[in-house]
Coordinates of C-alpha atoms in Angstrom, one line a residue:
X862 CA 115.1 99.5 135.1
X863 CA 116.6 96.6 133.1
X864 CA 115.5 95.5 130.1
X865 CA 113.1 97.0 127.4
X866 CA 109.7 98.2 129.4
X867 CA 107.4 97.3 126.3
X868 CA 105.5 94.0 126.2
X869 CA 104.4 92.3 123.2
X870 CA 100.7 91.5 123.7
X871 CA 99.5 87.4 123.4
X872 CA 102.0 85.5 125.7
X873 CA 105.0 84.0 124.9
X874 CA 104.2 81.8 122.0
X875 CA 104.5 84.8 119.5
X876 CA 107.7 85.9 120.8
X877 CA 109.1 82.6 121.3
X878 CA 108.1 81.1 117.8
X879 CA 108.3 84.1 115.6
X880 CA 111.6 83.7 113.5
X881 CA 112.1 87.7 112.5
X882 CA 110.8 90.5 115.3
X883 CA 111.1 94.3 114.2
X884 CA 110.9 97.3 116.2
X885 CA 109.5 100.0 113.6
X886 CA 109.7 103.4 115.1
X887 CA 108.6 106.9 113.8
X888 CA 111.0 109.3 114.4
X889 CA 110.7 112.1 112.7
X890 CA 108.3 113.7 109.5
X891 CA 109.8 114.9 106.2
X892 CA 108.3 118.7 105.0
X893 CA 108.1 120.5 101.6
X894 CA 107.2 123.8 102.9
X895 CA 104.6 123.3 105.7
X896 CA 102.9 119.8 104.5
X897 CA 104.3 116.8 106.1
X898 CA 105.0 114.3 102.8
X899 CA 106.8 111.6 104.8
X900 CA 108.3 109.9 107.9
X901 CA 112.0 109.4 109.0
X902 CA 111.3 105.5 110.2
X903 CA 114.1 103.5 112.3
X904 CA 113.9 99.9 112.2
X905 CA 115.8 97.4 114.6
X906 CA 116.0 94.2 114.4
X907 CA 114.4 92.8 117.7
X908 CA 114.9 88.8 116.9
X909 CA 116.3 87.2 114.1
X910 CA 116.3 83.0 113.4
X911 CA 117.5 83.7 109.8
X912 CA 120.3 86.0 110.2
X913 CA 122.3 88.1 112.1
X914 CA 120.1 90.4 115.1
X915 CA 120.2 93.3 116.1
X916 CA 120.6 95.1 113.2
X917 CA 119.2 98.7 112.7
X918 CA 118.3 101.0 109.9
X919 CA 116.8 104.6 108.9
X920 CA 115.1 106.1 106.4
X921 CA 112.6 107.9 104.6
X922 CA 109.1 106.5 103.8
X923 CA 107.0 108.6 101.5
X924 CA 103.4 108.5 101.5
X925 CA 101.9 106.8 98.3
X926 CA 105.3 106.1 97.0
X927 CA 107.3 104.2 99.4
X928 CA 110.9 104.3 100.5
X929 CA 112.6 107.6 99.3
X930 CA 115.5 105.9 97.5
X931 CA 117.2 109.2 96.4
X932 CA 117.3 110.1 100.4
X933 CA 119.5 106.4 101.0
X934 CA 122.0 108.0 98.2
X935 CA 123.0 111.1 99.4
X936 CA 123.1 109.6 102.8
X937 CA 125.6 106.7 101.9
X938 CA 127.7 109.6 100.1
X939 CA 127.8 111.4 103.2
X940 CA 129.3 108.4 105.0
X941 CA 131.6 107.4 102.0
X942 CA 133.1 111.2 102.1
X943 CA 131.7 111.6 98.3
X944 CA 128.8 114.1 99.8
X945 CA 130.0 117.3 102.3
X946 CA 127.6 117.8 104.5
X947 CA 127.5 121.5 106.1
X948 CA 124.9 122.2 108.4
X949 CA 121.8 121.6 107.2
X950 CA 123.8 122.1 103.5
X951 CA 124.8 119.0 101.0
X952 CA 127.3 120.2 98.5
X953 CA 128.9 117.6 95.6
X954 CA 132.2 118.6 94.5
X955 CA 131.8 122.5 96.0
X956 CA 128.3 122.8 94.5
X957 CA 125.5 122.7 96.0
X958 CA 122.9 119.7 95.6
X959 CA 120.2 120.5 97.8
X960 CA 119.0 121.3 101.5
X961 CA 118.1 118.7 104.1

């Protein structure tokens, strides 16, 4: 099959004059213990007028508090090499900051 299966609902005149189209996914639910607290969202950038397309993004969306900001830190440390990541592990200079 070529192409994305899904169909937005209404036509084309939604697709065709929209300037900014996302793609908001669940993929994933963030646990303290047994009680889900969050999602793990991913985000793409279907159509864009106003910038560049195609873009995509993950992260944490607490409920009744919004994006987990703390949870975009430690990840951008990870990718920067300031954060070791071991297994399920993140250590900051050899100690250990938290499980994730």
């Amino acid at each position: 099959m070529f192409g994305n299966p899904e169909t937005t609902t209404g036509g084309n005149a939604l697709k065709f004059y929209s300037s900014v189209r996302l793609d908001i996914r669940r993929i994933g639910a963030v646990k303290e213990g047994d009680e889900v607290v969050g999602n793990e969202t991913r985000v793409k950038v279907v159509k864009n007028k106003v910038s560049p397309p195609f873009k995509q993004a993950e992260f944490q969306i607490m409920y009744g508090k919004g994006i987990y900001h703390m949870g975009e830190v430690i990840d951008w440390g990870v990718k920067l090499n300031l954060v070791d990541k071991s297994g399920a592990w993140y250590a900051y200079k050899g100690d250990k900051i938290g499980q994730g």
